[in-house]
Tab-separated table of C-alpha atoms and ligand atoms in Angstrom:
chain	number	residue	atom	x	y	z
A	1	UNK	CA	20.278	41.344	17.762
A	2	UNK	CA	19.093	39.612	14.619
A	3	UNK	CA	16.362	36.987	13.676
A	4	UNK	CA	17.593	33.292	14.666
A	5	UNK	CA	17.345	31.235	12.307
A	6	UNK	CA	16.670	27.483	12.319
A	7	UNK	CA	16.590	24.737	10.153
A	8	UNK	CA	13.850	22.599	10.292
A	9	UNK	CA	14.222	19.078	8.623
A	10	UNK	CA	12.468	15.987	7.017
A	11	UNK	CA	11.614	13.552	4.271
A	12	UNK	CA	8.735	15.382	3.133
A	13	UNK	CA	6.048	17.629	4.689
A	14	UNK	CA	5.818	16.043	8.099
A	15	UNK	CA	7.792	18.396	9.320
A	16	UNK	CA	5.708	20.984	9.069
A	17	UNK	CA	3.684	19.616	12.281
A	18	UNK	CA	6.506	20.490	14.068
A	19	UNK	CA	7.133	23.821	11.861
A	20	UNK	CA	3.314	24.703	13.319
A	21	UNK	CA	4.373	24.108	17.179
A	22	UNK	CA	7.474	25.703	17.061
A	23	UNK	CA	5.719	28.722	15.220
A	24	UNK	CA	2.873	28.536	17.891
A	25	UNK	CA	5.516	28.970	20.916
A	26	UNK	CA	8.145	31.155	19.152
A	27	UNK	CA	6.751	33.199	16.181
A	28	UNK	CA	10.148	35.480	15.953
A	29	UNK	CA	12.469	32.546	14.682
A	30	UNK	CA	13.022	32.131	10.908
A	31	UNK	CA	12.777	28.806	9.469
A	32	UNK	CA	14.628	26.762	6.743
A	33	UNK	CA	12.816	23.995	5.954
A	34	UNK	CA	14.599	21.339	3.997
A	35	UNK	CA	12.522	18.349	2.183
A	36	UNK	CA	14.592	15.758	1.007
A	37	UNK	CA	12.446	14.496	-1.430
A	38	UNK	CA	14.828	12.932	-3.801
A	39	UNK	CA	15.522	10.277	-0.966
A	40	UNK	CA	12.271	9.923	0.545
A	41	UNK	CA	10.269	7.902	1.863
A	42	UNK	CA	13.245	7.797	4.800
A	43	UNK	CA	11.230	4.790	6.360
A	44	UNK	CA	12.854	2.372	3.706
A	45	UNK	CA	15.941	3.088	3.457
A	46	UNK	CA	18.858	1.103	5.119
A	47	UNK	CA	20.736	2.623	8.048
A	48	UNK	CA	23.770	3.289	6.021
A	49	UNK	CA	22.280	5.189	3.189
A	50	UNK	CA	20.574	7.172	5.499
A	51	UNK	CA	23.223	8.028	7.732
A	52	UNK	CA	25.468	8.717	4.447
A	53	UNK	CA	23.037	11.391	3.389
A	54	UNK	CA	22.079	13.045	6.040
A	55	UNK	CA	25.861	14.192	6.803
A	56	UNK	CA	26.321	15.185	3.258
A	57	UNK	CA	23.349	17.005	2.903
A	58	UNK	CA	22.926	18.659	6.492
A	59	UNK	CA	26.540	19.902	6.003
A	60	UNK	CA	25.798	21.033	2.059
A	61	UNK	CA	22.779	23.207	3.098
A	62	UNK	CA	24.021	24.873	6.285
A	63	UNK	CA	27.411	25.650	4.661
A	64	UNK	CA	25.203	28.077	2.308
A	65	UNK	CA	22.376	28.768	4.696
A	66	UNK	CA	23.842	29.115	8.236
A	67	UNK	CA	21.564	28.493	10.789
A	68	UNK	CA	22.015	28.691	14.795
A	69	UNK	CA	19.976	25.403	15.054
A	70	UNK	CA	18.502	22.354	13.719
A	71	UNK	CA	15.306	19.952	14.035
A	72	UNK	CA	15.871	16.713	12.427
A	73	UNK	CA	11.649	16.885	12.217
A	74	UNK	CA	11.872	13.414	11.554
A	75	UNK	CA	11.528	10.216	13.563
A	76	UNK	CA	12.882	7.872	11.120
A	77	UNK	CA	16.280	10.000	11.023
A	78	UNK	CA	16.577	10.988	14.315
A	79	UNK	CA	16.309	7.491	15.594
A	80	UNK	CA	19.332	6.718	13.899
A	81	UNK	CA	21.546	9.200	13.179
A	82	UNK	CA	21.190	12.144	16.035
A	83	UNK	CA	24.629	10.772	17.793
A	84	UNK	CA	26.725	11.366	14.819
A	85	UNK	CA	24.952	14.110	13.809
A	86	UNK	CA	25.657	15.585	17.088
A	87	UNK	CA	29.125	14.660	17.075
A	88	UNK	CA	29.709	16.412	13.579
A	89	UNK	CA	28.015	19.718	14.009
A	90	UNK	CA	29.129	21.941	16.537
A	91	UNK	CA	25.323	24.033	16.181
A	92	UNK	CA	22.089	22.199	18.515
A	93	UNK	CA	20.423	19.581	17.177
A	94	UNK	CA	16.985	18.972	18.599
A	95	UNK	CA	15.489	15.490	17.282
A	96	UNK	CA	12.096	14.278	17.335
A	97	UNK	CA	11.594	10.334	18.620
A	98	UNK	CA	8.431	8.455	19.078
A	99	UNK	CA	6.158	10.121	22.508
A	100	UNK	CA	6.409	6.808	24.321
A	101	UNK	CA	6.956	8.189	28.060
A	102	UNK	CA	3.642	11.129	27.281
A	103	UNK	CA	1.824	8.208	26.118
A	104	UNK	CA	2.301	5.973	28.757
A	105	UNK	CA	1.359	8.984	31.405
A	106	UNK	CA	-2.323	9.098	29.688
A	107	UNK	CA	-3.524	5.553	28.599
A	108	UNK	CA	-6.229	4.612	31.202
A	109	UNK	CA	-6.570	1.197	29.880
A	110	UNK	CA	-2.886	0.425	29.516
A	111	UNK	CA	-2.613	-0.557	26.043
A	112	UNK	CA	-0.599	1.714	23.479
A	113	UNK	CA	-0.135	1.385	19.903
A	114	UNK	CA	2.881	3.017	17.901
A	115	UNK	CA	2.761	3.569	14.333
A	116	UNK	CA	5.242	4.652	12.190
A	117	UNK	CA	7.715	3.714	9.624
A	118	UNK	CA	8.848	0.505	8.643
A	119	UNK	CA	12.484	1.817	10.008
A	120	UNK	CA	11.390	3.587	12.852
A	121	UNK	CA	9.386	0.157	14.514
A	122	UNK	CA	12.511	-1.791	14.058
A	123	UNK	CA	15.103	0.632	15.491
A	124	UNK	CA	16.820	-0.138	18.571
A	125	UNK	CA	16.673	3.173	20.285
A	126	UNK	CA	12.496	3.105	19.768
A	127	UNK	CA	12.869	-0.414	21.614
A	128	UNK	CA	15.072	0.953	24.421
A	129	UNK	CA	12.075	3.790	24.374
A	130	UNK	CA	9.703	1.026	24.921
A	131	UNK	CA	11.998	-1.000	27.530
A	132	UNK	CA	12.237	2.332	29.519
A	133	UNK	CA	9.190	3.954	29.569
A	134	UNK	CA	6.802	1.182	28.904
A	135	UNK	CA	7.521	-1.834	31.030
A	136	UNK	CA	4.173	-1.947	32.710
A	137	UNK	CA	1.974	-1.359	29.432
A	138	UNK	CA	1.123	-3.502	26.260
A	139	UNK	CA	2.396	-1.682	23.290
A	140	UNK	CA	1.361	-2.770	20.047
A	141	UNK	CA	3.144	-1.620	16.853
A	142	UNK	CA	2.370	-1.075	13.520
A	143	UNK	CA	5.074	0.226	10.187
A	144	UNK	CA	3.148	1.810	7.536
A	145	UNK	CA	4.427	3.941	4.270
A	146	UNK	CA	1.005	4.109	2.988
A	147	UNK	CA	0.413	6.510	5.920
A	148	UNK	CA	3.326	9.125	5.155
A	149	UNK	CA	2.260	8.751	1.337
A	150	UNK	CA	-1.142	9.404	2.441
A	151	UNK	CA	-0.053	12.418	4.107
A	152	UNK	CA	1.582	13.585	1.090
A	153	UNK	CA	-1.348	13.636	-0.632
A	154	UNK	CA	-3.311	15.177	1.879
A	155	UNK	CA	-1.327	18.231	1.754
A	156	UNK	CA	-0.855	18.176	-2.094
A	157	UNK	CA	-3.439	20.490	-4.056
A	158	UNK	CA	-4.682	17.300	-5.712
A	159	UNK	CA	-8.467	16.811	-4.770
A	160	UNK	CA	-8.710	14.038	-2.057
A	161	UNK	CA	-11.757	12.090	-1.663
A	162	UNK	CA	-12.419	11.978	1.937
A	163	UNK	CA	-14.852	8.430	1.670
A	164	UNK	CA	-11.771	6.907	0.322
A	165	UNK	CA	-9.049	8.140	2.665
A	166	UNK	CA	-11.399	6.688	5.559
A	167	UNK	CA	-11.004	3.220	3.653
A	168	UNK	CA	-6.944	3.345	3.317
A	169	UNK	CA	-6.958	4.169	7.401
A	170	UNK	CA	-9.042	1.670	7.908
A	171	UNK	CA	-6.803	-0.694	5.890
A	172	UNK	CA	-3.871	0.685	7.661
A	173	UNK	CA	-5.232	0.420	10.882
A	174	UNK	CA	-7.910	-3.153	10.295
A	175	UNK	CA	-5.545	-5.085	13.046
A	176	UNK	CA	-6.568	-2.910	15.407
A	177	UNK	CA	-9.954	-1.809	14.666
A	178	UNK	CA	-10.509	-5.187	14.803
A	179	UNK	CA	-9.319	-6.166	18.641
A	180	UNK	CA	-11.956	-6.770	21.407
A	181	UNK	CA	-9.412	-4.941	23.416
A	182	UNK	CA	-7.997	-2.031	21.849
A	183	UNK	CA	-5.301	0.587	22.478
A	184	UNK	CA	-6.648	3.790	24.158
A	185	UNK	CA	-3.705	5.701	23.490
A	186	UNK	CA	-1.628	6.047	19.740
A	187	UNK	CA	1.614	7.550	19.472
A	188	UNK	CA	2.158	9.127	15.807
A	189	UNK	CA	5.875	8.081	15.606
A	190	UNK	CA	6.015	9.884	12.311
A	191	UNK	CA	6.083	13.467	12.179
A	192	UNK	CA	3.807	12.850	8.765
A	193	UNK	CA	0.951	11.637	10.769
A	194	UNK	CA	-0.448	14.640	12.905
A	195	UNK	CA	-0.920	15.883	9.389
A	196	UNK	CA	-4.194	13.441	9.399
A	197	UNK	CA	-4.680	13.884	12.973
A	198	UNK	CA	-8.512	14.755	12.350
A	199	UNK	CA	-9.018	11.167	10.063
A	200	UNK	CA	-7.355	8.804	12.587
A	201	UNK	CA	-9.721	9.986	15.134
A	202	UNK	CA	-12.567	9.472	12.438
A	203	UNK	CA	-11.420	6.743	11.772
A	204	UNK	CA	-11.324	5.264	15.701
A	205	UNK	CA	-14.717	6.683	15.913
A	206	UNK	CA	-13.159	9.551	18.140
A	207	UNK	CA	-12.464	6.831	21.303
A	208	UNK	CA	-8.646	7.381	20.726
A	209	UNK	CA	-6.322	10.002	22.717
A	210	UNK	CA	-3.280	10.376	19.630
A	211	UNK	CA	0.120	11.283	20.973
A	212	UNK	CA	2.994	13.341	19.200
A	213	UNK	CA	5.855	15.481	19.654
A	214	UNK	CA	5.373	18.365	18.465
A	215	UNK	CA	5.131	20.054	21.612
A	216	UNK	CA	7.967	18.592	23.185
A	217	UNK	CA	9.943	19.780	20.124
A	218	UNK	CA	8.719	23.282	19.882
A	219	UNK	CA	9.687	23.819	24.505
A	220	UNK	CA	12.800	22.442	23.715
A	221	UNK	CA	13.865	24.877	20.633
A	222	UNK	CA	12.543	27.736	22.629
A	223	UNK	CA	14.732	26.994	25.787
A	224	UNK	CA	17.677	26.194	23.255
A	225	UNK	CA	16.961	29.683	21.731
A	226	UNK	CA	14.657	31.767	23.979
A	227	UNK	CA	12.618	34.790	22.347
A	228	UNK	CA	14.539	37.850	22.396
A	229	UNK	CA	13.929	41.431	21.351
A	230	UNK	CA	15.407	41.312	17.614
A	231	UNK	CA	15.652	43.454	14.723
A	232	UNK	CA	13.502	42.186	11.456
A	233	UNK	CA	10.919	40.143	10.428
A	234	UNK	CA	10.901	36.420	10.762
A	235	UNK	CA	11.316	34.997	7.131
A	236	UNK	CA	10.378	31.664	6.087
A	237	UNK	CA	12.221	29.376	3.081
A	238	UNK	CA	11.323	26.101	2.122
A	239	UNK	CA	13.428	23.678	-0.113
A	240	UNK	CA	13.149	20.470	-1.637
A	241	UNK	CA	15.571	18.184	-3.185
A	242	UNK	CA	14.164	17.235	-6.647
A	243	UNK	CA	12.069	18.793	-9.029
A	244	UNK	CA	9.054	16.463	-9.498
A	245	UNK	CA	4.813	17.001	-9.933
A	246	UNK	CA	4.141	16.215	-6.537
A	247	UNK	CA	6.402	18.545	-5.415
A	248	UNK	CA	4.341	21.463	-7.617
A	249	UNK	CA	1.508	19.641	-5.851
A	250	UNK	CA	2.638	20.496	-2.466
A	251	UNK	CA	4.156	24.621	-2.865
A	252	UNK	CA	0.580	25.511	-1.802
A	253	UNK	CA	1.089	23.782	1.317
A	254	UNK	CA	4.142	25.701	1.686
A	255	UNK	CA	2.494	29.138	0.957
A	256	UNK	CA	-0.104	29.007	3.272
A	257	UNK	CA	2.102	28.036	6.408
A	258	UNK	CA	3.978	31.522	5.857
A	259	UNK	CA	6.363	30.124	3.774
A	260	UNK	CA	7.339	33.041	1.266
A	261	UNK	CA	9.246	30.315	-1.381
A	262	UNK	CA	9.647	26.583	-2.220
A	263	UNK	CA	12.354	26.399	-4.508
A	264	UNK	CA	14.507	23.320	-5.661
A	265	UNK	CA	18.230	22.807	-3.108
A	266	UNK	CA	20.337	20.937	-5.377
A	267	UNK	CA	22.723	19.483	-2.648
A	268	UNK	CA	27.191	18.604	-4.165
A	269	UNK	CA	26.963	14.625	-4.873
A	270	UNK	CA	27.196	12.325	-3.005
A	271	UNK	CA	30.385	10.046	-3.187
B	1	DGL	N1	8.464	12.037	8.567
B	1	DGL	C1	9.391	11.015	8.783
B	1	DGL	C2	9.374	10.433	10.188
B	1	DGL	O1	9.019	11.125	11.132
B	1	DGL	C3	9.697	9.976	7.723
B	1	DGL	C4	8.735	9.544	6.681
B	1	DGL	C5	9.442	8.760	5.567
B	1	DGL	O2	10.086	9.421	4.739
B	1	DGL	O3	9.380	7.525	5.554
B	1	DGL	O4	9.769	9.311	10.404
């Protein structure tokens, strides 16, 4: 039997939190790993354009690298887009939403903040998430670019100054630093955020439990496609979609997650 191979999917780098789980549960899988940079950040863009390009593009990249599954890593897409996608490709698609129901399991004081893109706070499946899971709990919410930007540049070789990345979070985050009562419990509804997993908590003095789904993401690939005794090495390929500095900025990032290239995926136009 040969290596599986999966695609896993996203704006930018955020995906590679979930790249790190999956690899964590199931280190004989290959991975694609598509960053559509031309088109991010995903967290402004209107439902339409999105939708638009994620059919062209999904259906561009696995038509010349076949895959047996893929993770729309991505919050902001998956919230709107995994029905069609699922009625379009006949392969699994495993999508990553916001960890409302984990979240609501662990917060002892019953108050739970979600942060994530601008799109992803005002999407009617995360408020359905909310309406099921959350009925009994406060959740407070909270859309922020600067965060997936930030996260950008965290895993870009540029230097980062670590003084001033604690003032942007605290920016980002002043509403609800500054609450007598605050949430105990944060769910990163960005798969950019776990990146700066280690800040946030810095940042909220360590008195904050952070929720993702990374986990979730990597169980459900692996009972999808369970190990299995194959012949070959896993391989790893990452891809972007335009050739840019930041992107030069970010191979690195690439290479040392076992990545063995980041090379430019110049998807057909789309109409
Ligand atoms: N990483 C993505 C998410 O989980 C989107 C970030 C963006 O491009 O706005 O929502």
């Amino acid at each position: 039997m040969s290596v599986k191979q999966i695609l896993i999917f996203d704006s930018g780098v955020g995906g590679l939190s979930i790249f790190e789980e999956i690899r964590k549960k199931n280190s004989k899988l290959s991975c694609y790993y598509l960053s559509d940079n031309a088109y991010f950040p995903y967290g402004e863009l209107t439902k339409e354009v999105l939708t638009q390009r994620l059919l062209c593009l999904l259906t561009d990249f696995t038509k010349k690298h076949p895959v047996d599954l893929i993770v729309i890593a991505c919050n902001t897409a998956s919230t709107i887009a995994l029905k069609t996608l699922r009625e379009h490709f006949s392969i699994p698609i495993v999508g990553v939403v916001p960890a409302i129901k984990p979240a609501c399991q662990l917060t002892k004081n019953n108050i739970i903040g979600l942060i994530a893109t601008p799109a992803t706070i005002t999407r009617e499946y995360t408020s359905l998430l909310i309406d099921e899971f959350a009925t009994k709990k406060q959740v407070l919410t909270l859309a922020s670019t600067a965060l997936v930007k930030l996260a950008e540049r965290k895993l870009s070789a540029l230097p980062i100054d670590n003084m001033m990345l604690q003032k942007q979070l605290s920016d980002i985050f002043k509403e609800w630093l500054m609450l007598a009562r605050r949430p105990d419990t944060i769910v990163l509804g960005c798969t950019h955020f776990p990146l700066l997993k280690a800040d946030i908590e810095l940042c909220f003095g360590g008195n904050i439990q952070l929720v993702d789904s990374g986990g979730a993401i990597a169980k459900r690939v692996q009972k999808l496609l369970p190990v299995q005794c194959s012949i070959g090495m896993p391989q790893h390929h990452a891809f972007y979609t335009q050739k840019n500095k930041q992107q030069c900025a970010l191979e690195h990032a690439f290479l040392i997650r076992h990545f063995s290239s980041f090379s430019l995926f110049l998807p057909l136009e789309m109409e």
